[in-house]
JSON list of C-alpha atoms in Angstrom, two decimals:
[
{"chain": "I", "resi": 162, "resn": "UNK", "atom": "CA", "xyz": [0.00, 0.00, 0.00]},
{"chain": "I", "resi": 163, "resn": "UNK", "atom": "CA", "xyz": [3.23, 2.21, 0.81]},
{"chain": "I", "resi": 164, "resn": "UNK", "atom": "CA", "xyz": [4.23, 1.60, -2.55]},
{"chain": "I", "resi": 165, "resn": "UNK", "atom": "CA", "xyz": [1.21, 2.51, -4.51]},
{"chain": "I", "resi": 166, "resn": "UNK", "atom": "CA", "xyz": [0.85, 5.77, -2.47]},
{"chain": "I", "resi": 167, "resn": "UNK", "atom": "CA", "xyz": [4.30, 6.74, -3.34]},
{"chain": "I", "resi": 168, "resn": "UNK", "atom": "CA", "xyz": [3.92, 5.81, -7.19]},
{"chain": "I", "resi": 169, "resn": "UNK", "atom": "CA", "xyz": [0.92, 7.91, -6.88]},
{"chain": "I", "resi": 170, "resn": "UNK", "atom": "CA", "xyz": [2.29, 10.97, -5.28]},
{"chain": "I", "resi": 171, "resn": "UNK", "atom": "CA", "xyz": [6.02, 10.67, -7.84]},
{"chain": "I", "resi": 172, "resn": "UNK", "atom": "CA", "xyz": [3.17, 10.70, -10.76]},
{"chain": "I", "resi": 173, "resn": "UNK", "atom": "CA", "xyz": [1.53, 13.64, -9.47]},
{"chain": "I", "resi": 174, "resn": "UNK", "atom": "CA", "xyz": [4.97, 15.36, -8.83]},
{"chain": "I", "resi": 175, "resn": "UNK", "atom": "CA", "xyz": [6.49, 14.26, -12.22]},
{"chain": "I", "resi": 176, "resn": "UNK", "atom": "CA", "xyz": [2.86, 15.60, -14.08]},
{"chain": "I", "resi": 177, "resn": "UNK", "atom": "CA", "xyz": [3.22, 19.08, -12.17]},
{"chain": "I", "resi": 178, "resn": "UNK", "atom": "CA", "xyz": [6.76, 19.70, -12.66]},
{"chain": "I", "resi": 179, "resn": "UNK", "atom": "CA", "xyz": [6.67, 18.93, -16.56]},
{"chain": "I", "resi": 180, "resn": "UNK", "atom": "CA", "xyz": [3.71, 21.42, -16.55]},
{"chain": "I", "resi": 181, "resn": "UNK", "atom": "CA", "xyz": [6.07, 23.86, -14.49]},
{"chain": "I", "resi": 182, "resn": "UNK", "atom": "CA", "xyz": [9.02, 23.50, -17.06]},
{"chain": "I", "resi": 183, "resn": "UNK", "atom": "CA", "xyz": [7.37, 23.58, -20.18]},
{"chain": "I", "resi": 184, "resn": "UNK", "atom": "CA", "xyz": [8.11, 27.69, -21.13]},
{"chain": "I", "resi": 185, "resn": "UNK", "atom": "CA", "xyz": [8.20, 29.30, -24.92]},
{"chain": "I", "resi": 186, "resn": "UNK", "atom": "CA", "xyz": [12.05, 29.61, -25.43]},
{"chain": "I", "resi": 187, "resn": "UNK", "atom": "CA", "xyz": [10.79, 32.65, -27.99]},
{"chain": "I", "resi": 188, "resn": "UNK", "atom": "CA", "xyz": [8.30, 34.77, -27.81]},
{"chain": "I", "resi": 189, "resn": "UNK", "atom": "CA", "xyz": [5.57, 36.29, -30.41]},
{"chain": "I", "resi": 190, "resn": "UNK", "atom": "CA", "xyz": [6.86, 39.70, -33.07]},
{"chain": "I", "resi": 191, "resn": "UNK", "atom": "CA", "xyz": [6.21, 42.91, -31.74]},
{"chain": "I", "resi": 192, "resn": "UNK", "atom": "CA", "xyz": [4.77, 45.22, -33.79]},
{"chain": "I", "resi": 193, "resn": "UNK", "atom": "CA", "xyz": [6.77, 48.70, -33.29]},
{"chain": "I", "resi": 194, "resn": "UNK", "atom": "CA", "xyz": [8.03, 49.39, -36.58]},
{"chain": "I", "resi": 195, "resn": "UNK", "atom": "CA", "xyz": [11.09, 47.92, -35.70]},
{"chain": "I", "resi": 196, "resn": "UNK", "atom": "CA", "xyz": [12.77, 44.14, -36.54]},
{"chain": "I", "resi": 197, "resn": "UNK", "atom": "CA", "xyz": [14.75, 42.87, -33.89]},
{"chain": "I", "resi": 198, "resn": "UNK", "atom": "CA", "xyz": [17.67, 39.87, -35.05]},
{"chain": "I", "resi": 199, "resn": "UNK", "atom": "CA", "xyz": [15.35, 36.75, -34.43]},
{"chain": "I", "resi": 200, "resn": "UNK", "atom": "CA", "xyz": [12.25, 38.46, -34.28]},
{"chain": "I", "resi": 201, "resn": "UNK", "atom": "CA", "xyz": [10.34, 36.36, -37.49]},
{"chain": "I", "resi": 202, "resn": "UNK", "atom": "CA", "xyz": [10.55, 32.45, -37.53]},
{"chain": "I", "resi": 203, "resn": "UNK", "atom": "CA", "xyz": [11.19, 33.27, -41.63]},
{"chain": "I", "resi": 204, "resn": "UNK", "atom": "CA", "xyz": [12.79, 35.71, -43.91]},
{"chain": "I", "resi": 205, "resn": "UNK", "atom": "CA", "xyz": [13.63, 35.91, -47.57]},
{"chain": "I", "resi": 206, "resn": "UNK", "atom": "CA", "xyz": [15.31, 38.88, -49.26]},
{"chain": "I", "resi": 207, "resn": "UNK", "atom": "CA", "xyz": [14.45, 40.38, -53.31]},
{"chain": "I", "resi": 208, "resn": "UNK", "atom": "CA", "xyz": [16.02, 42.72, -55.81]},
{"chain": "I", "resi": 209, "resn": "UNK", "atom": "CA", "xyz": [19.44, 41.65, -54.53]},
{"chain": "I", "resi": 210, "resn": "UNK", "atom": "CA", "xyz": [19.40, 42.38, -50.82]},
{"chain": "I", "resi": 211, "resn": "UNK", "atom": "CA", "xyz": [16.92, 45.78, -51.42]},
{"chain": "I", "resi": 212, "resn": "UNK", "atom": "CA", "xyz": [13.89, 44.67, -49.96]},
{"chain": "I", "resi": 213, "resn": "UNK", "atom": "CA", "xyz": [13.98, 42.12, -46.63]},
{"chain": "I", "resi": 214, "resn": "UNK", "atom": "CA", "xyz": [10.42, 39.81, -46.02]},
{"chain": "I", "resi": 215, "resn": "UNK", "atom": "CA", "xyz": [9.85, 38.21, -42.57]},
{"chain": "I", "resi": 216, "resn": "UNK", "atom": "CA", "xyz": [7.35, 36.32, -41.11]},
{"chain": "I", "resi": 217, "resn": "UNK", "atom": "CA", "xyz": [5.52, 34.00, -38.59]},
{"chain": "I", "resi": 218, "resn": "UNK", "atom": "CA", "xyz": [2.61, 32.33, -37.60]},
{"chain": "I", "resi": 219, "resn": "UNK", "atom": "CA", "xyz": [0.83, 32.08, -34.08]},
{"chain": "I", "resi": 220, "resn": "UNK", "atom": "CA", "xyz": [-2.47, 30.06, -34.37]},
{"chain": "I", "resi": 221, "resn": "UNK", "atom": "CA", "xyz": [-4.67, 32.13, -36.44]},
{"chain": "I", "resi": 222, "resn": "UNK", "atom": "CA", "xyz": [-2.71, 35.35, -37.08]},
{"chain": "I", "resi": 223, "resn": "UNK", "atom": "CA", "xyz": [-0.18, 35.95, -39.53]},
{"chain": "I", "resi": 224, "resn": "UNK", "atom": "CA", "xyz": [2.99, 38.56, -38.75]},
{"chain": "I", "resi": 225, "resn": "UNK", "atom": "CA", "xyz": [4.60, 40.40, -41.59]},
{"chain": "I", "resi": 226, "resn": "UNK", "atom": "CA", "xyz": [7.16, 42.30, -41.87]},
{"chain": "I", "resi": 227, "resn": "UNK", "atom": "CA", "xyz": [8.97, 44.65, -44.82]},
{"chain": "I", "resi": 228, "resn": "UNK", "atom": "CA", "xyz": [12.15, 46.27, -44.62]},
{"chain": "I", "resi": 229, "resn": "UNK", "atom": "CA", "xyz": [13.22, 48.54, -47.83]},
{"chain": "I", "resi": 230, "resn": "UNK", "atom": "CA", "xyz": [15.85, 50.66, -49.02]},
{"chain": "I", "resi": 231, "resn": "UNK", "atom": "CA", "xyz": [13.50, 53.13, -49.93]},
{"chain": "I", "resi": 232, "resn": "UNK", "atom": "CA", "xyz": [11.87, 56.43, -48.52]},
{"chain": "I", "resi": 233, "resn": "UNK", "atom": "CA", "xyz": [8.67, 55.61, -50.40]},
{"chain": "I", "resi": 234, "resn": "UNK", "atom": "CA", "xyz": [6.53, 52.87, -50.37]},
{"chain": "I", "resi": 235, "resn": "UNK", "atom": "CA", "xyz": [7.29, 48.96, -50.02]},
{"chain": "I", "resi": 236, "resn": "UNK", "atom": "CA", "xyz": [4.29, 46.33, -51.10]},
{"chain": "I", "resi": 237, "resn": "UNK", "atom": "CA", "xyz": [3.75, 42.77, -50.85]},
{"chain": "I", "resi": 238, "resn": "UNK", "atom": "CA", "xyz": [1.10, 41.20, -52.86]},
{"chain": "I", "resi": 239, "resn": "UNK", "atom": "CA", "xyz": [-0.21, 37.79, -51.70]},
{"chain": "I", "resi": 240, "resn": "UNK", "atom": "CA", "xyz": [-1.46, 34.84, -54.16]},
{"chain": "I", "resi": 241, "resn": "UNK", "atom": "CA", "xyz": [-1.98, 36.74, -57.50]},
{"chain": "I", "resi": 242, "resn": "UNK", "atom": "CA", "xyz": [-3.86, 34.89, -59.94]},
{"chain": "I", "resi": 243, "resn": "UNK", "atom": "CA", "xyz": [-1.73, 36.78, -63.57]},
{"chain": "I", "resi": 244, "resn": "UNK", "atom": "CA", "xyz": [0.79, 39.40, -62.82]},
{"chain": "I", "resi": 245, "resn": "UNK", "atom": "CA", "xyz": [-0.86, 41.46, -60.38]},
{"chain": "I", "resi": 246, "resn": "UNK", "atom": "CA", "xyz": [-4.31, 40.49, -60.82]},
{"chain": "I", "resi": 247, "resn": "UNK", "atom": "CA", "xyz": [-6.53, 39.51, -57.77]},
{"chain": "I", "resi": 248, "resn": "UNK", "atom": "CA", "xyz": [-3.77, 39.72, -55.81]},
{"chain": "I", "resi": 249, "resn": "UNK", "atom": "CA", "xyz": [-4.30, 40.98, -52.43]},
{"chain": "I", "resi": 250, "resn": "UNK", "atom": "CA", "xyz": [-2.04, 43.92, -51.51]},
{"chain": "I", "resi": 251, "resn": "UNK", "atom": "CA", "xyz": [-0.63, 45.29, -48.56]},
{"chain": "I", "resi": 252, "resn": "UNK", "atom": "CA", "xyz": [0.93, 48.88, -48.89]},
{"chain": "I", "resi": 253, "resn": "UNK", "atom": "CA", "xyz": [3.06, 51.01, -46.54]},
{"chain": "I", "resi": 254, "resn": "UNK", "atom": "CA", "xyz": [5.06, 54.13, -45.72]},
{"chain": "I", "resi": 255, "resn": "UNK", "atom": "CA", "xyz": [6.11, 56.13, -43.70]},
{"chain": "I", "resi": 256, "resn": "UNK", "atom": "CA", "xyz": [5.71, 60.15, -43.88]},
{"chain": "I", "resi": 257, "resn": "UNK", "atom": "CA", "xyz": [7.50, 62.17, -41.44]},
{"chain": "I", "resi": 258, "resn": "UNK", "atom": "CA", "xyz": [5.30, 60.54, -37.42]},
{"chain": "I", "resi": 259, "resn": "UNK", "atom": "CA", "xyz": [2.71, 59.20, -39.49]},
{"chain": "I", "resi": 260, "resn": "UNK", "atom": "CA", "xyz": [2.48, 55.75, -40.51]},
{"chain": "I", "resi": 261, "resn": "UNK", "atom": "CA", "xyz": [0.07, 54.46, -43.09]},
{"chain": "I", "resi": 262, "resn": "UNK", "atom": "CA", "xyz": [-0.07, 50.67, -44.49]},
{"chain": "I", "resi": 263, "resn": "UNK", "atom": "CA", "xyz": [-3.15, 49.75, -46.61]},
{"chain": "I", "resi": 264, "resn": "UNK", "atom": "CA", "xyz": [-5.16, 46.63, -46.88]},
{"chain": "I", "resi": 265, "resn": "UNK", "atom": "CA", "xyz": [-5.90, 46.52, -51.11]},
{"chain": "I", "resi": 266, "resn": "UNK", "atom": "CA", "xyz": [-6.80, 44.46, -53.75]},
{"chain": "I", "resi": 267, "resn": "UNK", "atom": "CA", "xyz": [-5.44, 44.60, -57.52]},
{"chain": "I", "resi": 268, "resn": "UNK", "atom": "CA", "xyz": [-8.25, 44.58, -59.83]},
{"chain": "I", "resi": 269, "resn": "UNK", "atom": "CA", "xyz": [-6.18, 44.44, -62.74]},
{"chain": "I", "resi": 270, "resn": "UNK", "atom": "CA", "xyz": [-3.05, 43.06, -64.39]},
{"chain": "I", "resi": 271, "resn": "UNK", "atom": "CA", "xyz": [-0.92, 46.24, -63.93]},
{"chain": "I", "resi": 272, "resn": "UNK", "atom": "CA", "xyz": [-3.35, 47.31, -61.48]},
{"chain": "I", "resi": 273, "resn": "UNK", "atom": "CA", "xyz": [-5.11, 49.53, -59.83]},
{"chain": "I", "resi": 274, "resn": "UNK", "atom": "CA", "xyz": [-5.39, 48.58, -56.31]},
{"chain": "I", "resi": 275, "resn": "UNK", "atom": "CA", "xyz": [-8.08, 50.63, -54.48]},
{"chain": "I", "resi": 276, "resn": "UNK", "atom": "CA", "xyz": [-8.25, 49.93, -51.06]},
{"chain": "I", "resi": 277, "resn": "UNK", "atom": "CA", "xyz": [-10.40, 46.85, -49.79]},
{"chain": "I", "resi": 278, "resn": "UNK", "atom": "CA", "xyz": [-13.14, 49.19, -48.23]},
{"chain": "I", "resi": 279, "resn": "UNK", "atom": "CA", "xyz": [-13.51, 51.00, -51.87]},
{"chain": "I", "resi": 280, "resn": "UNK", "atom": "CA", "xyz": [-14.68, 47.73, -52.80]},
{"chain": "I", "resi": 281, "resn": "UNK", "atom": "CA", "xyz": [-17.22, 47.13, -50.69]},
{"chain": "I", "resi": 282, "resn": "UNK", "atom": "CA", "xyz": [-14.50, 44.96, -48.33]},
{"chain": "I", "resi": 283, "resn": "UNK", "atom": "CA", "xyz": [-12.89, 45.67, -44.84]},
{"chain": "I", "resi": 284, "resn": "UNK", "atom": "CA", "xyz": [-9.30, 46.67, -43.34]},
{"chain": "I", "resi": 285, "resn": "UNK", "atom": "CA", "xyz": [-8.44, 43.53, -41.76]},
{"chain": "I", "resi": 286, "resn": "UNK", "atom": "CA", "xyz": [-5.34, 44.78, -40.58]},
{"chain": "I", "resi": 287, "resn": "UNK", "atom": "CA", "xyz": [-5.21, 44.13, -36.77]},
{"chain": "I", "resi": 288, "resn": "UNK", "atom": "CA", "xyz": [-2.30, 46.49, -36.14]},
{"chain": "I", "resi": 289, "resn": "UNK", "atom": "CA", "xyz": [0.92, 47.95, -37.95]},
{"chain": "I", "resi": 290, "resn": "UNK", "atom": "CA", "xyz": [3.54, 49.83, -37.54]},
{"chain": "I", "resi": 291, "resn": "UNK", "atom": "CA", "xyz": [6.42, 51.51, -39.34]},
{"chain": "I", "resi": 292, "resn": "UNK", "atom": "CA", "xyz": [9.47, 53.53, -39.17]},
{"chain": "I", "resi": 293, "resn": "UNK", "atom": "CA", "xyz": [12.00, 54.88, -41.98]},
{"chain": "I", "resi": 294, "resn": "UNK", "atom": "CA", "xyz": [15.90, 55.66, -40.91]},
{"chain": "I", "resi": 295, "resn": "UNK", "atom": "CA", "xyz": [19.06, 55.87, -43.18]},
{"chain": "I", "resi": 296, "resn": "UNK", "atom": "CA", "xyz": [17.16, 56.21, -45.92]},
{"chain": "I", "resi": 297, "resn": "UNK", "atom": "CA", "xyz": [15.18, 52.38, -45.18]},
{"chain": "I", "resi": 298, "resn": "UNK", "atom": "CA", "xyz": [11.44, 52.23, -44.78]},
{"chain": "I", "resi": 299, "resn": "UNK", "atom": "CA", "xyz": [10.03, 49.22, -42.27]},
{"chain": "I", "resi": 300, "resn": "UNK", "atom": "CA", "xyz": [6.75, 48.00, -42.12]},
{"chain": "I", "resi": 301, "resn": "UNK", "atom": "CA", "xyz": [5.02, 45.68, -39.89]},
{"chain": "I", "resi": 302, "resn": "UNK", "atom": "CA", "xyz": [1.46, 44.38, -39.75]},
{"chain": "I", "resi": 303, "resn": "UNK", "atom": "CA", "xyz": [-0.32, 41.46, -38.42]},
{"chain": "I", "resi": 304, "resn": "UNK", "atom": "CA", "xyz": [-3.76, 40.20, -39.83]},
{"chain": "I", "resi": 305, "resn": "UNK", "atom": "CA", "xyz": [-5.40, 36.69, -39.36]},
{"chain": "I", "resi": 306, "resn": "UNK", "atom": "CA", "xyz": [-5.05, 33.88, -41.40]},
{"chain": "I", "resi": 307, "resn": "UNK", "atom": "CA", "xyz": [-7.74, 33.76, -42.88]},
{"chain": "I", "resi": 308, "resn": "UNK", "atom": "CA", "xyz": [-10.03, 37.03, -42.95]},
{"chain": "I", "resi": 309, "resn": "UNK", "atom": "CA", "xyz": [-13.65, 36.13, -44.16]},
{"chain": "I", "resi": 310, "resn": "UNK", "atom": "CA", "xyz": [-13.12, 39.51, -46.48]},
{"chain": "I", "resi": 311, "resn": "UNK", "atom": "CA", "xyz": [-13.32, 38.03, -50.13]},
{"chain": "I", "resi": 312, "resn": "UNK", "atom": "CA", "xyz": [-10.81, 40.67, -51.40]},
{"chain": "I", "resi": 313, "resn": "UNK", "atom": "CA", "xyz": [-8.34, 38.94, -48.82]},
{"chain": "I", "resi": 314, "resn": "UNK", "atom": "CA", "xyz": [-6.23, 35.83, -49.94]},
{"chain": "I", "resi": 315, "resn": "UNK", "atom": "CA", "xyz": [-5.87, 33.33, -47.17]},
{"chain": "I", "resi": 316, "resn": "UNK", "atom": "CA", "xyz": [-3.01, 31.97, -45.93]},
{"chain": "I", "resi": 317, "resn": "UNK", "atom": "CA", "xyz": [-2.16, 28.50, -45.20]},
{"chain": "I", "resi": 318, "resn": "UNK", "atom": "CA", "xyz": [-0.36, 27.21, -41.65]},
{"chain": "I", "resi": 319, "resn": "UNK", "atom": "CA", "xyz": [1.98, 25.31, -43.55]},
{"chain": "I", "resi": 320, "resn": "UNK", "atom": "CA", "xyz": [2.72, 25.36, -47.32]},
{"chain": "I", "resi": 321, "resn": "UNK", "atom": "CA", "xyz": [3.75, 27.97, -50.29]},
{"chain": "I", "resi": 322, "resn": "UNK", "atom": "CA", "xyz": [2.81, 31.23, -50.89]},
{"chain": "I", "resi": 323, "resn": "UNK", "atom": "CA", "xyz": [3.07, 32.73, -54.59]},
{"chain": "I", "resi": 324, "resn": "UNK", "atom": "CA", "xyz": [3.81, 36.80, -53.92]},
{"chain": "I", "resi": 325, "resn": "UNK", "atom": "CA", "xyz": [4.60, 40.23, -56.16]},
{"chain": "I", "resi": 326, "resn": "UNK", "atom": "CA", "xyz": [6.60, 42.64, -54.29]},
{"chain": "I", "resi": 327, "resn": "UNK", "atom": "CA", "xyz": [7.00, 46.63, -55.41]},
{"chain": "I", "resi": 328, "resn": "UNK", "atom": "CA", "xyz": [8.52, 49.59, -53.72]},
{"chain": "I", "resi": 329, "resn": "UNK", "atom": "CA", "xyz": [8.75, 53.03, -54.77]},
{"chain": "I", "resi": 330, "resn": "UNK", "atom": "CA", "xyz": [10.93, 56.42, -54.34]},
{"chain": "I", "resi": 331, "resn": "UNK", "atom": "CA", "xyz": [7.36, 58.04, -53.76]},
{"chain": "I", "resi": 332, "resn": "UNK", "atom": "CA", "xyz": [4.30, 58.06, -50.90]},
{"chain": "I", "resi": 333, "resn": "UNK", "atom": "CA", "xyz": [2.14, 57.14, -52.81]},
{"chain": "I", "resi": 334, "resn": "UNK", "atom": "CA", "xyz": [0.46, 54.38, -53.33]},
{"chain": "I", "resi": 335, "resn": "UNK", "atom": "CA", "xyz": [-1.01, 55.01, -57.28]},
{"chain": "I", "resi": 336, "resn": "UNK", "atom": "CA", "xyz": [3.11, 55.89, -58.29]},
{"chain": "I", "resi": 337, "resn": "UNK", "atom": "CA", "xyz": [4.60, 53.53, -60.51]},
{"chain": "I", "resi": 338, "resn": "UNK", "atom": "CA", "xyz": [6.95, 51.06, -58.58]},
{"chain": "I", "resi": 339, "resn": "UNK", "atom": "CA", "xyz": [10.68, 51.67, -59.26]},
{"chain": "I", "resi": 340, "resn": "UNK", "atom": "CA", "xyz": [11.49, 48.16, -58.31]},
{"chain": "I", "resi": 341, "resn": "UNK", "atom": "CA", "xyz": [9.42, 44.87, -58.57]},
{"chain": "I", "resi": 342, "resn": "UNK", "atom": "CA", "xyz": [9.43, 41.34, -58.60]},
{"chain": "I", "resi": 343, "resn": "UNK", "atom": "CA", "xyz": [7.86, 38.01, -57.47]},
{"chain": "I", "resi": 344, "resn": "UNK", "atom": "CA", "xyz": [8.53, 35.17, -55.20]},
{"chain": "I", "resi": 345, "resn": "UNK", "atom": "CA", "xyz": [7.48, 32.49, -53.10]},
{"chain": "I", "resi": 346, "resn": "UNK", "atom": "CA", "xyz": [7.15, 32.59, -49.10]},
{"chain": "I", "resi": 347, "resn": "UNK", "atom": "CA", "xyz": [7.71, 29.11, -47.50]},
{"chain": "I", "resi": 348, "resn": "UNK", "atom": "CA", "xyz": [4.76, 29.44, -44.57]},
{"chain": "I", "resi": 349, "resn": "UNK", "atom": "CA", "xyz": [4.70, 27.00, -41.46]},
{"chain": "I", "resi": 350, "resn": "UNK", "atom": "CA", "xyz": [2.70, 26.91, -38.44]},
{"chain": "I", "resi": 351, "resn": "UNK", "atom": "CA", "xyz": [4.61, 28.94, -35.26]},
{"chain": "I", "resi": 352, "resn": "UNK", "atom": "CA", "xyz": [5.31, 26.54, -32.93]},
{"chain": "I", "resi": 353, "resn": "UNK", "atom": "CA", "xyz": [6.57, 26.73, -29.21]},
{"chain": "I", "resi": 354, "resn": "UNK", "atom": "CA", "xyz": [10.18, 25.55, -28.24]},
{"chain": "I", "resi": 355, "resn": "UNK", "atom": "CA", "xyz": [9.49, 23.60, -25.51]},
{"chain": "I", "resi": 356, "resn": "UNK", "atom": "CA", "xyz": [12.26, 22.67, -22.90]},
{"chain": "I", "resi": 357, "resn": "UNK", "atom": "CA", "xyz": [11.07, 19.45, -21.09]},
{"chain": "I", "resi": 358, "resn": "UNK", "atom": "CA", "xyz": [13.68, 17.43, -18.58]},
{"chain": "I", "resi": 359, "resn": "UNK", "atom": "CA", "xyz": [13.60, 13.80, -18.70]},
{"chain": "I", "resi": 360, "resn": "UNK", "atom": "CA", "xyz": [11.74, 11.81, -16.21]},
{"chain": "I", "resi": 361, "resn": "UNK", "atom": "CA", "xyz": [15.26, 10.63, -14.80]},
{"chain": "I", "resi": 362, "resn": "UNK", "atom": "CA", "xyz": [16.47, 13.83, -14.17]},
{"chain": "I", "resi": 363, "resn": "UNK", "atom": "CA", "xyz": [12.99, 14.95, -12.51]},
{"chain": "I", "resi": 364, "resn": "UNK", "atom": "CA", "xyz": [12.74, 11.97, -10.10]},
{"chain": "I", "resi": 365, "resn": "UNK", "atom": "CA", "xyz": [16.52, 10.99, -9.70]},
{"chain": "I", "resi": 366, "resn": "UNK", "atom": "CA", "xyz": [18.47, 8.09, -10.95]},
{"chain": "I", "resi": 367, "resn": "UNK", "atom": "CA", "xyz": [18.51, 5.48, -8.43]},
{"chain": "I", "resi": 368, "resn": "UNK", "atom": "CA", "xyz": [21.97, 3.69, -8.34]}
]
């Protein structure tokens, strides 16, 4: 009877001190305008090094991040169905404090790409943030996976993403890009590093 109380009480120990040790080893992207070394589970780079991608994913939301040697805008189009049509756009830049990134949708091959609420859609940006030093403009947004707006392109946990990229010397969004291209993101599920001790450690090694 000794025995089974004492297996009893080493399970309940072993359970609550694996539930004790079990910690993120990183944590989610902060959106300040600002990418930290590590931030984004993923990054690519375009145009040879001018304009830096990142991202992650955290159950249902989707982090983004663009970082371009520009003082205009920087773009990121996601799942375009020929050149740039249907593909749904995210602009931003950055004009002296204010910050402004746009949720859009290209209605044509070479464009335009009115904002989702000119098209009877929503902003389903959650929240954003930018900042432009040295002459490079960063943008970072977060939105969810999958919207529910039908000028939105959802995104998958794990698998490819086909994407246009643009930036510009200019503000604005209806200037011609000076640089452009296309790519493919490589998206996977954000998951946890978990540290978790072995059961021998926990309990002690008998000799």
């Amino acid at each position: 009877m000794t025995v089974i109380r004492m297996n009893i009480f080493l399970s309940i120990l072993v359970l609550g001190t694996i539930t004790w040790i079990i910690a993120p080893v990183t944590g989610l992207p902060s959106i300040d305008g600002v990418v930290s070394q590590g931030e984004y589970d993923s990054s690519i780079s375009f145009g040879g090094g001018n304009l830096l991608v990142f991202w992650s994913i955290s159950g249902d939301e989707f982090y983004l991040a663009m970082k371009g040697e520009t003082k205009g805008w920087v773009s990121i189009g996601i799942e375009p169905s020929v050149e740039m049509f249907e593909a749904d756009m995210i602009f931003g830049y950055v004009s002296g404090d204010s910050v402004t990134v746009i949720d859009a949708y290209s209605i044509g091959f070479t464009g335009p790409h009115p904002p989702d609420t000119e098209q009877g859609g929503t902003n389903d940006i959650l929240s954003s943030a930018g900042s432009e030093s040295n002459g490079i403009t960063t943008i970072e947004v977060k939105r969810k996976l999958s919207t529910g707006d039908r000028y939105d392109k959802d995104i998958p946990k794990s698998g490819n993403v086909k994407i246009i990229w643009g930036m510009a010397s200019s503000d604005s969004s209806t200037k011609k890009h000076s640089m452009e291209g296309s790519g493919t993101l490589s998206v996977n599920e954000y998951l946890l590093s978990l540290v978790i001790l072995p059961i021998g450690i926990i309990l002690g090694r008998r000799s």
